[in-house]
Amino acid sequence: MSLRTLLLCCCAASMAESWRQTSDPRDELPELHIAGLFHREDWQDILAFRAAVDRINMDKLVLPHVRLVPIVEIVSPVDSFSTGKRLCNITRQGVSAVFGPKSSETLGIVTSICETLEIPHILTHWETSPRPAKFQINIHPDPKSLSQALVALLDDMAWRTFTIIYENDDGLVRLQEVLKVHGPRDNPITVRQLGEGDDYRPLLKEIHNTSESRLVLDVSTERIVDLFLQARQVKMMGDYTSYLVTSLDAHTLNFSVVNSWITDKRNIANITGMRLVDPTSIDVQNAVQDWVFSERLRGNTINITPEEVKTSAALMYDAVHMFAKSLHRLNQTAPEIYEAPLQCDGFQKWEHGERLITFMKMTYSNPANEERGMTGLIALDPSAEYRRTNFTLTLVETNSNNATGTWNMTGIHLFRSVEEMERSEKQKLSKKLMRVVSRLGAPYLMKLDNWTEDSRNDGLEGYAMDLIHEISLILNFKYEFYLVKDGKYGSLNPTTKQWDGIIKDLLDRKADLGICDLTITYDRERAVDFTMPFMNLGISILFSKPQEPPPNLFSFLSPLSLEVWIYMATAYVGVSLLLFVLARITPYEWSNPHPCNQEPTELENTLNLSNSIWHNIGSIMQQGSDIAPQAVSTRMVAGMWWFFTLIMISSYTANLAAFLTVNRMDDTITSAKDLAQQNKIKYGCIEGGSTQAFFKNSNFSDYQRMWAAMEAARPSVFPKSNAEGVDRVLKSKRSYAYLMESSSIEYEVERHCELMQIGNHMDSKGYGIAMPMHSWYRTLISGAVLKLQESGKLAALKEKWWKQMHGGGKCQTKEASAGEASANELGLDNVGGVFVVLISGCAFAFLVAVLEFILNTRKVAIEYKISPKEALLMELKFALRCRGTTKPVHPNRESTPSSADTQSVVQLNNFKRLVANPDK
């Protein structure tokens, strides 16, 4: 207890003794005594009690013909026998009402005496009685309604998880509505008792180790400042910690002591409280002046301001006025009330007690008679056992004593708009140096050549730095990067339940922001807060590209398989033979070779075997021939053959374009399922990351099989970093696949042209900026990220660091040029086989022509009876002359022997002349 409080308590005791000897200087009026039972520390309540009586006695409109006499009794808070004895001494003199006491240990005996003697009993403190006594009225706000106010405030502040610190069992009763609305499916809340003694640090350390930063304090007002001083020693008074104080007197405390201990005034915990007394109210200010004036008349000097008025004192002031005004109204409608001495051990009861208490309840339960006092509107609810449910609480930041809003039966009403609160938070953020923790990993954060341990921002670059810089331009704050010591993202150890990496630094409040390729996961989001994702992605497979097959001169045969080619050749030969046989069988294919001769001696069939073969080959080549079938049967065969060649040649032509312009690659795997179903290619992911956690916790059968294979693989398939995993893929010669986020795969594929991404995303997730749990600037950072996304800045940053910086985009350029050449040009490697076929066919045709020439030369030599050499030279000389289009006919085999020699000589001479001079 402070020295000031001790002196005031002594002063209050002396004033209580001196008051009994003080007489009213006014004319003698009928007196009514009202008794106030107080404890020694209730000096403000005594001031309010006596000042209220003085104000009423001076008021000519309230009880003008009656003089109230206050009786102040200082009673023990634990000695109920002494308290009862003192009250009985008062009732022997006569009393109209009893006010107090606060102590639950002595309240029972006082209530029993008042009920027995039927004396109105007026309370001004919180009490848990389920049903008030018949002659009892309590103008303290209803505990259930106060709990509803706490529920509404917690909901408005979006506190889904928090820790409750209570002092005694009464605190649990006050918070019962808070506990009721928290269902089993909601986020867990913790309830801890403050315990005995004055050292709260062990409890606070335990709470601090759980990373809890939101606390509801239901402790006595006298212990709040000490609790905050000790909380500061265990680092629980920073700006990440928020307190909700349930005491209605928290605003009267001197928080300057707590604030003076905190060196960084920008990092002070947010302490929110509720008050029933509004120091700015004119009623409160006038009442405080009455208190000072009343004590000055008694020769006492006190210094008290409206901000120091406790709720119990204000309620006591209002309770006395409530009693006096009710008594005044009752005297106007009924005979005046007078006192009577009553014995606690007697049978006599006060005859006016029941009528007075009933009238008070009915008066203040009628909306037309509601009064306003220091505690606002005074109204009793008949549906709630005449408790006070309709009241207004002011929400305040108790460490700064700034009012932020009000609560009443209709809900929370804030004084500031959302825009005003956002401006206030921005202003607060602009004064804060944000420490940003990250880890090295291209392109998010990379070292520059001039980097040192102390260089901070100047020695680093990357996507993460550019993103934080853009956010800082929007929100106007300063930032400082540093690297996490263990180089890890942050994972939860299932045994120790401890985090590592970036998440640990955020939990320890070493950093304000954490950014890199940090995936938002369920476990991480339970430990820290995340902004909205600044990049969406999924797990995919990084693998080496297969080697392109060597060029094949006969790639034009690829559109059809070997067996199809064999079947086509067989069909060609079979249909040609069938056409030849049918042509010989049908009589309609035999025709007159000389149409002018009406009676021919022989008929001719043009569809001999060679012509049938030529007819069908012309159909295949889409060229046709001048040989046409005449009979119905042969035409049907020809028509079916034409339909067959139409389909086959069209299919070949369509498929040939794809085979000549697209280089087929031998992809051994195309999806995660292919990986799971084989054991030749090893695969893995980064150790301790979200990708590893995804496969470890997945319920999908293929992913479970993959996790079992990865976990059993030896040597380990879990690299320490993405760079190590990419290097392993490059050196493995298609024997290792790396599972990583698609955004990182995009970055590597842009720089390593021999790598590629395989399959679709196995999941869907995002990268977010992490921050300590319940960070007050989370909404601001998320809003800045959304603004950058809508403006296209995020896309521009990704374009910069993925495709422009540090060798990005070169593989895309190569692929584009290769694709353009493949689509528009065919190289000799693609169509060279066609030239080979053409040259081979021409060479074979030349050999056939030579053979035909030699055979013809031999025939000429025999027919003309000349030497083969002479016939060869003569035929060769004629063939090599490029002029002339006629040639003498050789002797007719059917000429008579008598004339053969003469005719041969003549023809030979003509042939020689033609050879010598073909123009004549």
Coordinates of C-alpha atoms in Angstrom, one line a residue, residues 355-865:
R355 CA -42.9 -0.6 0.6
L356 CA -39.7 1.5 0.0
I357 CA -37.7 -1.3 -1.6
T358 CA -40.6 -2.3 -3.9
F359 CA -41.1 1.3 -4.9
M360 CA -37.3 1.7 -5.7
K361 CA -37.4 -1.4 -7.9
M362 CA -40.5 -0.3 -9.8
T363 CA -39.3 3.2 -10.2
Y364 CA -36.0 2.4 -11.8
S365 CA -37.4 -0.4 -13.9
N366 CA -39.7 2.1 -15.6
P367 CA -38.0 3.7 -18.6
A368 CA -39.8 7.0 -17.9
N369 CA -38.0 7.3 -14.5
E370 CA -34.5 6.4 -15.6
E371 CA -31.8 8.6 -14.2
R372 CA -28.3 9.4 -15.2
G373 CA -25.5 9.6 -12.7
M374 CA -21.7 9.3 -12.6
T375 CA -21.9 5.8 -14.0
G376 CA -24.3 6.7 -16.8
L377 CA -27.9 5.5 -17.2
I378 CA -29.3 3.9 -14.0
A379 CA -31.9 1.3 -14.9
L380 CA -33.0 -2.0 -13.4
D381 CA -34.1 -4.9 -15.5
P382 CA -37.2 -6.7 -14.0
S383 CA -36.7 -9.7 -16.2
A384 CA -33.2 -10.1 -14.7
E385 CA -34.1 -10.0 -11.0
Y386 CA -33.9 -6.2 -11.1
R387 CA -30.2 -6.3 -12.0
R388 CA -28.5 -3.5 -13.9
T389 CA -28.2 -4.7 -17.5
N390 CA -28.6 -1.6 -19.6
F391 CA -25.4 0.3 -19.1
T392 CA -22.6 1.7 -21.3
L393 CA -18.9 0.8 -21.0
T394 CA -16.1 2.9 -22.6
L395 CA -13.3 1.1 -24.3
V396 CA -9.9 2.6 -23.5
E397 CA -6.2 2.0 -24.1
T398 CA -5.4 2.1 -20.5
N399 CA -1.7 2.7 -20.9
S400 CA -2.5 5.9 -22.8
N401 CA -6.0 6.5 -21.4
N402 CA -7.4 7.1 -24.8
A403 CA -11.0 6.1 -25.4
T404 CA -11.5 4.0 -28.6
G405 CA -15.2 3.2 -28.4
T406 CA -18.2 2.2 -26.3
W407 CA -20.2 -1.0 -25.6
N408 CA -23.9 -1.2 -24.8
M409 CA -26.6 -3.7 -25.3
T410 CA -26.5 -3.0 -29.1
G411 CA -22.9 -3.9 -29.4
I412 CA -19.5 -2.3 -30.0
H413 CA -19.4 1.3 -31.3
L414 CA -15.9 2.6 -32.3
F415 CA -15.0 6.2 -32.2
R416 CA -12.7 5.9 -35.1
S417 CA -13.4 4.7 -38.6
V418 CA -11.5 1.9 -40.3
E419 CA -9.6 4.5 -42.4
E420 CA -8.7 6.4 -39.3
M421 CA -7.4 3.3 -37.5
E422 CA -5.4 2.4 -40.6
R423 CA -3.8 5.8 -40.7
S424 CA -2.9 5.5 -37.1
E425 CA -1.3 2.1 -37.6
K426 CA 0.6 3.4 -40.6
Q427 CA 1.9 6.3 -38.6
K428 CA 3.0 3.9 -35.9
L429 CA 4.6 1.6 -38.4
S430 CA 6.5 4.5 -40.0
K431 CA 8.4 4.9 -36.7
K432 CA 9.4 1.3 -36.5
L433 CA 12.6 -0.3 -37.9
M434 CA 11.4 -3.7 -39.3
R435 CA 14.0 -6.5 -38.9
V436 CA 13.6 -8.9 -41.8
V437 CA 15.0 -12.5 -41.5
S438 CA 15.7 -14.5 -44.6
R439 CA 17.9 -17.2 -46.1
L440 CA 20.1 -17.4 -49.1
G441 CA 18.5 -18.9 -52.2
A442 CA 18.3 -17.7 -55.8
P443 CA 16.5 -15.7 -56.9
Y444 CA 14.9 -14.6 -53.6
L445 CA 18.1 -13.6 -51.8
M446 CA 21.7 -13.6 -53.0
K447 CA 25.0 -12.3 -51.8
L448 CA 26.8 -9.6 -53.6
D449 CA 30.6 -9.5 -53.9
N450 CA 30.9 -6.9 -51.2
W451 CA 28.8 -8.8 -48.7
T452 CA 30.1 -9.1 -45.1
E453 CA 28.4 -10.1 -41.8
D454 CA 27.8 -6.5 -41.0
S455 CA 26.8 -5.2 -44.5
R456 CA 23.1 -6.0 -44.0
N457 CA 21.0 -4.6 -46.9
D458 CA 24.0 -3.3 -49.0
G459 CA 25.5 -6.7 -49.5
L460 CA 22.3 -8.6 -50.6
E461 CA 20.0 -8.6 -53.6
G462 CA 17.1 -10.6 -54.9
Y463 CA 13.3 -10.8 -55.3
A464 CA 12.7 -10.8 -51.6
M465 CA 14.6 -7.5 -51.1
D466 CA 12.8 -5.9 -54.0
L467 CA 9.4 -7.0 -52.6
I468 CA 10.1 -5.6 -49.1
H469 CA 11.4 -2.4 -50.7
E470 CA 8.2 -1.9 -52.7
I471 CA 6.1 -2.6 -49.5
S472 CA 8.2 -0.1 -47.5
L473 CA 7.5 2.6 -50.2
I474 CA 3.8 2.0 -49.7
L475 CA 3.8 1.9 -45.9
N476 CA 6.8 4.3 -45.3
F477 CA 8.8 2.2 -42.9
K478 CA 12.5 1.3 -42.7
Y479 CA 13.8 -2.3 -42.8
E480 CA 17.0 -4.2 -42.2
F481 CA 17.7 -7.7 -43.5
Y482 CA 19.7 -10.4 -41.8
L483 CA 20.3 -14.1 -42.5
V484 CA 19.0 -16.8 -40.3
K485 CA 21.9 -18.6 -38.6
D486 CA 21.0 -22.2 -39.4
G487 CA 19.9 -21.4 -42.9
K488 CA 16.6 -23.3 -42.5
Y489 CA 13.1 -22.3 -43.5
G490 CA 11.5 -23.5 -40.2
S491 CA 10.1 -26.9 -39.2
L492 CA 8.7 -28.3 -36.1
N493 CA 10.6 -31.0 -34.3
P494 CA 8.0 -33.7 -33.4
T495 CA 10.0 -34.8 -30.3
T496 CA 11.0 -31.5 -28.7
K497 CA 8.1 -29.5 -30.2
Q498 CA 10.6 -26.8 -31.0
W499 CA 10.9 -24.8 -34.2
D500 CA 14.0 -24.0 -36.1
G501 CA 15.0 -21.6 -38.9
I502 CA 13.1 -18.5 -39.8
I503 CA 10.0 -19.5 -37.8
K504 CA 12.1 -19.8 -34.6
D505 CA 13.4 -16.2 -35.0
L506 CA 9.9 -14.9 -35.5
L507 CA 8.7 -16.8 -32.4
D508 CA 11.6 -15.4 -30.4
R509 CA 10.6 -11.9 -31.6
K510 CA 14.1 -11.4 -33.1
A511 CA 12.6 -10.5 -36.4
D512 CA 9.5 -8.6 -37.5
L513 CA 9.2 -10.2 -40.9
G514 CA 10.3 -13.4 -42.5
I515 CA 10.5 -13.7 -46.3
C516 CA 12.0 -16.1 -48.8
D517 CA 10.5 -19.0 -50.7
L518 CA 8.6 -19.8 -47.4
T519 CA 5.5 -21.9 -48.0
I520 CA 2.4 -21.3 -46.0
T521 CA 1.6 -24.5 -44.2
Y522 CA -0.9 -25.6 -41.6
D523 CA 1.7 -26.0 -38.9
R524 CA 3.5 -22.8 -39.7
E525 CA 0.3 -20.8 -39.7
R526 CA -0.5 -22.1 -36.2
A527 CA 2.9 -20.7 -35.0
V528 CA 3.1 -17.4 -36.9
D529 CA 1.0 -15.1 -39.0
F530 CA 1.3 -14.9 -42.8
T531 CA 0.2 -12.3 -45.3
M532 CA -1.8 -13.2 -48.3
P533 CA 0.4 -15.2 -50.8
F534 CA 2.6 -13.1 -53.0
M535 CA 3.2 -16.1 -55.3
N536 CA 1.1 -19.2 -56.0
L537 CA 2.7 -22.5 -57.0
G538 CA 2.7 -26.2 -56.5
I539 CA 5.1 -29.2 -56.2
S540 CA 6.4 -30.5 -59.5
I541 CA 9.3 -32.7 -60.9
L542 CA 12.6 -31.4 -62.1
F543 CA 14.3 -33.8 -64.5
S544 CA 16.9 -33.9 -67.3
K545 CA 15.8 -33.6 -70.9
P546 CA 16.3 -36.8 -72.9
Q547 CA 18.8 -36.8 -75.7
E548 CA 17.4 -36.0 -79.1
P549 CA 17.5 -39.1 -81.4
P550 CA 20.0 -39.0 -84.3
P551 CA 18.7 -38.0 -87.8
N552 CA 17.3 -40.8 -89.9
L553 CA 17.4 -40.6 -93.7
F554 CA 14.4 -42.8 -93.9
S555 CA 12.3 -40.9 -91.4
F556 CA 9.6 -40.5 -94.1
L557 CA 8.8 -44.2 -93.4
S558 CA 8.0 -43.5 -89.7
P559 CA 4.4 -42.4 -90.1
L560 CA 3.5 -46.1 -90.8
S561 CA 4.8 -49.0 -88.9
L562 CA 6.8 -51.8 -90.6
E563 CA 3.9 -54.2 -90.5
V564 CA 1.6 -51.7 -92.1
W565 CA 4.1 -51.2 -94.9
I566 CA 4.2 -55.0 -95.4
Y567 CA 0.5 -55.3 -95.4
M568 CA 0.3 -52.5 -98.0
A569 CA 2.8 -54.2 -100.3
T570 CA 0.9 -57.5 -99.9
A571 CA -2.4 -55.8 -100.6
Y572 CA -0.9 -54.1 -103.7
V573 CA 0.4 -57.4 -105.2
G574 CA -2.8 -59.3 -104.3
V575 CA -5.2 -56.7 -105.8
S576 CA -3.0 -56.5 -109.0
L577 CA -3.2 -60.3 -109.5
L578 CA -6.9 -60.3 -108.7
L579 CA -7.5 -57.5 -111.3
F580 CA -5.5 -59.5 -113.9
V581 CA -7.4 -62.7 -113.3
L582 CA -10.8 -61.0 -113.3
A583 CA -9.9 -59.2 -116.5
R584 CA -9.1 -62.5 -118.2
I585 CA -12.3 -64.2 -116.9
T586 CA -14.8 -61.5 -117.8
P587 CA -15.7 -61.2 -121.5
Y588 CA -16.1 -57.4 -121.2
E589 CA -12.4 -56.8 -121.0
W590 CA -11.7 -58.3 -124.5
S591 CA -12.1 -55.6 -127.2
N592 CA -11.4 -55.2 -130.9
P593 CA -7.9 -53.7 -131.4
H594 CA -8.9 -52.3 -134.8
P595 CA -12.3 -50.5 -134.6
C596 CA -12.4 -50.0 -138.4
N597 CA -12.4 -53.8 -138.9
Q598 CA -15.9 -54.9 -138.2
E599 CA -15.0 -58.5 -138.3
P600 CA -11.8 -58.9 -136.4
T601 CA -10.1 -62.3 -136.3
E602 CA -8.8 -61.7 -132.7
L603 CA -9.6 -59.6 -129.6
E604 CA -7.2 -57.8 -127.3
N605 CA -7.2 -57.5 -123.5
T606 CA -5.3 -54.4 -122.2
L607 CA -5.4 -55.4 -118.5
N608 CA -2.5 -57.8 -118.8
L609 CA -0.3 -58.4 -115.7
S610 CA 2.0 -55.5 -116.3
N611 CA -0.8 -53.1 -117.0
S612 CA -2.7 -54.2 -113.9
I613 CA 0.4 -53.5 -111.8
W614 CA 0.9 -50.1 -113.5
H615 CA -2.8 -49.2 -113.0
N616 CA -2.6 -49.9 -109.2
I617 CA 0.7 -48.1 -108.7
G618 CA -0.7 -45.1 -110.4
S619 CA -3.6 -45.1 -107.9
I620 CA -1.2 -45.2 -105.0
M621 CA 0.8 -42.3 -106.3
Q622 CA -2.4 -40.3 -106.9
Q623 CA -1.5 -40.0 -110.6
G624 CA -3.8 -42.4 -112.3
S625 CA -3.2 -44.0 -115.8
D626 CA -4.7 -44.2 -119.3
I627 CA -5.6 -47.9 -118.7
A628 CA -9.2 -48.2 -117.4
P629 CA -11.2 -51.3 -116.5
Q630 CA -14.3 -51.9 -118.6
A631 CA -16.2 -54.7 -116.8
V632 CA -18.3 -54.2 -113.7
S633 CA -16.2 -56.7 -111.7
T634 CA -12.9 -55.1 -112.5
R635 CA -14.3 -51.6 -111.9
M636 CA -15.5 -52.8 -108.4
V637 CA -12.0 -54.0 -107.6
A638 CA -10.5 -50.8 -108.9
G639 CA -13.0 -48.7 -106.9
M640 CA -12.2 -50.5 -103.6
W641 CA -8.5 -50.1 -104.3
W642 CA -9.0 -46.4 -104.9
F643 CA -10.9 -46.1 -101.6
F644 CA -8.1 -48.0 -99.8
T645 CA -5.4 -45.8 -101.2
L646 CA -7.4 -42.6 -100.4
I647 CA -7.5 -43.5 -96.7
M648 CA -3.9 -44.8 -96.5
I649 CA -2.3 -42.0 -98.4
S650 CA -4.3 -39.3 -96.5
S651 CA -3.3 -40.8 -93.2
Y652 CA 0.3 -41.0 -94.3
T653 CA 0.3 -37.4 -95.5
A654 CA -1.2 -36.1 -92.3
N655 CA 1.1 -38.1 -90.0
L656 CA 4.2 -37.3 -92.1
A657 CA 4.1 -33.6 -91.3
A658 CA 4.2 -34.3 -87.6
F659 CA 7.0 -36.8 -88.0
L660 CA 9.1 -34.6 -90.1
T661 CA 8.7 -31.4 -88.1
V662 CA 8.7 -32.7 -84.5
N663 CA 11.6 -34.5 -82.9
R664 CA 10.3 -37.2 -80.7
M665 CA 12.0 -37.6 -77.3
D666 CA 12.1 -40.7 -75.3
D667 CA 10.5 -39.5 -72.0
T668 CA 10.9 -42.2 -69.4
I669 CA 8.6 -40.5 -66.9
T670 CA 5.7 -38.1 -67.4
S671 CA 4.1 -37.7 -64.0
A672 CA 4.5 -38.5 -60.3
K673 CA 2.6 -41.7 -60.8
D674 CA 5.3 -42.9 -63.2
L675 CA 7.9 -42.1 -60.6
A676 CA 6.0 -44.1 -57.9
Q677 CA 5.6 -47.1 -60.2
Q678 CA 9.3 -47.6 -61.1
N679 CA 12.5 -48.1 -59.1
K680 CA 15.2 -47.2 -61.6
I681 CA 15.1 -43.5 -61.2
K682 CA 15.7 -42.2 -57.7
Y683 CA 13.9 -39.0 -56.5
G684 CA 13.9 -36.8 -53.5
C685 CA 13.2 -33.3 -52.1
I686 CA 14.9 -30.7 -49.9
E687 CA 15.4 -31.8 -46.3
G688 CA 13.2 -30.2 -43.6
G689 CA 11.0 -28.2 -46.1
S690 CA 7.3 -28.0 -46.8
T691 CA 7.7 -30.4 -49.7
Q692 CA 9.1 -33.1 -47.5
A693 CA 6.3 -32.5 -45.0
F694 CA 3.7 -32.8 -47.8
F695 CA 4.8 -36.3 -48.8
K696 CA 5.3 -37.3 -45.2
N697 CA 1.8 -36.3 -44.2
S698 CA -0.1 -37.2 -47.4
N699 CA -2.8 -39.8 -47.4
F700 CA -2.7 -40.4 -51.2
S701 CA -1.4 -43.9 -52.0
D702 CA 1.0 -42.8 -54.7
Y703 CA 2.5 -40.1 -52.5
Q704 CA 2.8 -42.5 -49.6
R705 CA 4.6 -45.0 -51.8
M706 CA 6.9 -42.2 -52.9
W707 CA 7.6 -41.1 -49.4
A708 CA 8.5 -44.7 -48.3
A709 CA 10.8 -45.0 -51.3
M710 CA 12.5 -41.7 -50.5
E711 CA 12.9 -42.5 -46.8
A712 CA 14.4 -45.9 -47.6
A713 CA 16.8 -44.8 -50.3
R714 CA 20.5 -45.0 -49.6
P715 CA 22.4 -42.8 -50.1
S716 CA 20.0 -40.2 -48.9
V717 CA 17.9 -38.5 -51.6
F718 CA 17.3 -35.4 -49.4
P719 CA 19.7 -32.6 -50.4
K720 CA 20.3 -29.8 -47.9
S721 CA 19.4 -27.0 -50.4
N722 CA 17.7 -26.6 -53.8
A723 CA 21.0 -25.8 -55.4
E724 CA 22.4 -29.2 -54.3
G725 CA 19.3 -30.9 -55.6
V726 CA 19.5 -29.2 -59.0
D727 CA 23.2 -30.1 -59.3
R728 CA 22.4 -33.7 -58.6
V729 CA 19.8 -33.8 -61.4
L730 CA 22.4 -32.3 -63.8
K731 CA 25.0 -34.9 -63.0
S732 CA 22.8 -37.9 -62.6
K733 CA 22.3 -38.6 -66.4
R734 CA 18.6 -39.1 -66.0
S735 CA 18.9 -41.3 -62.9
Y736 CA 17.6 -38.8 -60.3
A737 CA 14.5 -36.5 -60.3
Y738 CA 14.1 -33.6 -57.9
L739 CA 10.8 -32.7 -56.3
M740 CA 10.5 -28.9 -55.7
E741 CA 8.2 -25.9 -56.0
S742 CA 7.2 -25.0 -59.5
S743 CA 8.4 -21.4 -59.2
S744 CA 11.9 -22.7 -58.3
I745 CA 11.8 -25.1 -61.2
E746 CA 10.9 -22.2 -63.6
Y747 CA 13.9 -20.4 -62.4
E748 CA 16.3 -23.3 -63.0
V749 CA 14.8 -24.2 -66.3
E750 CA 15.4 -20.7 -67.5
R751 CA 19.1 -21.1 -66.8
H752 CA 19.8 -24.8 -67.5
C753 CA 18.6 -25.7 -70.9
E754 CA 19.1 -29.4 -70.3
L755 CA 16.5 -29.4 -67.5
M756 CA 12.7 -29.5 -67.8
Q757 CA 9.6 -29.7 -65.7
I758 CA 7.6 -32.9 -65.8
G759 CA 3.9 -33.3 -64.9
N760 CA 1.3 -31.0 -63.4
H761 CA 1.3 -29.6 -59.8
M762 CA 0.8 -32.2 -57.1
D763 CA -0.7 -29.6 -54.8
S764 CA -1.5 -25.9 -54.6
K765 CA 0.1 -23.5 -52.1
G766 CA 1.6 -20.1 -51.9
Y767 CA 4.6 -18.2 -50.5
G768 CA 3.8 -15.6 -47.9
I769 CA 5.5 -13.1 -45.7
A770 CA 5.7 -14.4 -42.1
M771 CA 5.5 -12.4 -39.0
P772 CA 5.0 -13.0 -35.2
M773 CA 1.6 -14.3 -34.2
H774 CA -1.0 -11.5 -33.7
S775 CA 1.1 -8.8 -35.3
W776 CA -0.8 -5.6 -35.4
Y777 CA 0.6 -4.6 -38.8
R778 CA -0.4 -7.9 -40.6
T779 CA -3.4 -6.2 -42.3
L780 CA -1.2 -3.4 -43.6
I781 CA 1.4 -5.7 -45.0
S782 CA -1.2 -7.9 -46.7
G783 CA -2.9 -4.8 -48.1
A784 CA 0.4 -3.7 -49.6
V785 CA 1.0 -7.1 -51.2
L786 CA -2.5 -7.0 -52.7
K787 CA -1.9 -3.5 -54.0
L788 CA 1.3 -4.7 -55.7
Q789 CA -0.5 -7.6 -57.2
E790 CA -3.3 -5.5 -58.6
S791 CA -0.8 -3.0 -60.1
G792 CA 1.2 -5.8 -61.8
K793 CA 4.3 -5.1 -59.8
L794 CA 4.6 -8.6 -58.5
A795 CA 4.5 -10.0 -62.1
A796 CA 7.1 -7.4 -63.1
L797 CA 9.4 -8.5 -60.2
K798 CA 9.1 -12.1 -61.2
E799 CA 9.8 -11.3 -64.8
K800 CA 12.9 -9.4 -63.7
W801 CA 14.4 -12.0 -61.4
W802 CA 13.3 -15.1 -63.3
K803 CA 13.9 -14.1 -67.0
Q804 CA 16.2 -11.0 -67.0
M805 CA 18.7 -11.2 -64.2
H806 CA 21.6 -13.6 -63.9
G807 CA 21.3 -15.4 -67.2
G808 CA 17.6 -15.9 -67.3
G809 CA 15.7 -16.3 -70.5
K810 CA 18.5 -17.8 -72.6
C811 CA 16.8 -21.2 -72.8
Q812 CA 13.5 -19.7 -73.8
T813 CA 15.3 -17.9 -76.7
K814 CA 16.9 -21.0 -77.9
E815 CA 13.7 -23.0 -77.8
A816 CA 11.8 -20.3 -79.6
S817 CA 14.4 -20.1 -82.4
A818 CA 14.5 -23.9 -82.7
G819 CA 10.7 -24.1 -82.7
E820 CA 10.5 -21.5 -85.4
A821 CA 13.0 -23.4 -87.6
S822 CA 11.1 -26.6 -87.0
A823 CA 7.8 -25.2 -87.9
N824 CA 8.9 -23.4 -91.1
E825 CA 11.9 -25.3 -92.4
L826 CA 12.7 -29.0 -93.0
G827 CA 16.4 -29.8 -93.1
L828 CA 18.1 -32.4 -95.2
D829 CA 18.2 -34.7 -92.2
N830 CA 14.4 -34.8 -92.3
V831 CA 13.8 -35.4 -96.0
G832 CA 17.2 -36.8 -97.2
G833 CA 15.7 -40.3 -97.5
V834 CA 13.3 -39.1 -100.2
F835 CA 16.3 -38.0 -102.3
V836 CA 18.0 -41.3 -101.7
V837 CA 14.9 -43.1 -103.0
L838 CA 14.7 -40.9 -106.1
I839 CA 18.4 -41.4 -106.9
S840 CA 18.2 -45.1 -106.3
G841 CA 15.1 -45.4 -108.5
C842 CA 16.7 -43.4 -111.3
A843 CA 19.9 -45.4 -111.1
F844 CA 17.9 -48.6 -111.3
A845 CA 15.9 -47.3 -114.3
F846 CA 19.2 -46.4 -116.0
L847 CA 20.5 -50.0 -115.5
V848 CA 17.2 -51.4 -117.0
A849 CA 17.5 -49.1 -120.0
V850 CA 21.1 -50.2 -120.6
L851 CA 20.0 -53.8 -120.4
E852 CA 17.2 -53.1 -122.8
F853 CA 19.7 -51.4 -125.2
I854 CA 22.1 -54.3 -125.2
L855 CA 19.3 -56.8 -125.8
N856 CA 18.0 -54.6 -128.7
T857 CA 21.5 -54.4 -130.2
R858 CA 21.8 -58.2 -130.2
K859 CA 18.4 -58.4 -131.9
V860 CA 19.4 -55.9 -134.6
A861 CA 22.7 -57.7 -135.3
I862 CA 20.8 -60.9 -135.9
E863 CA 18.1 -59.4 -138.0
Y864 CA 20.5 -57.4 -140.2
K865 CA 23.1 -60.0 -140.2

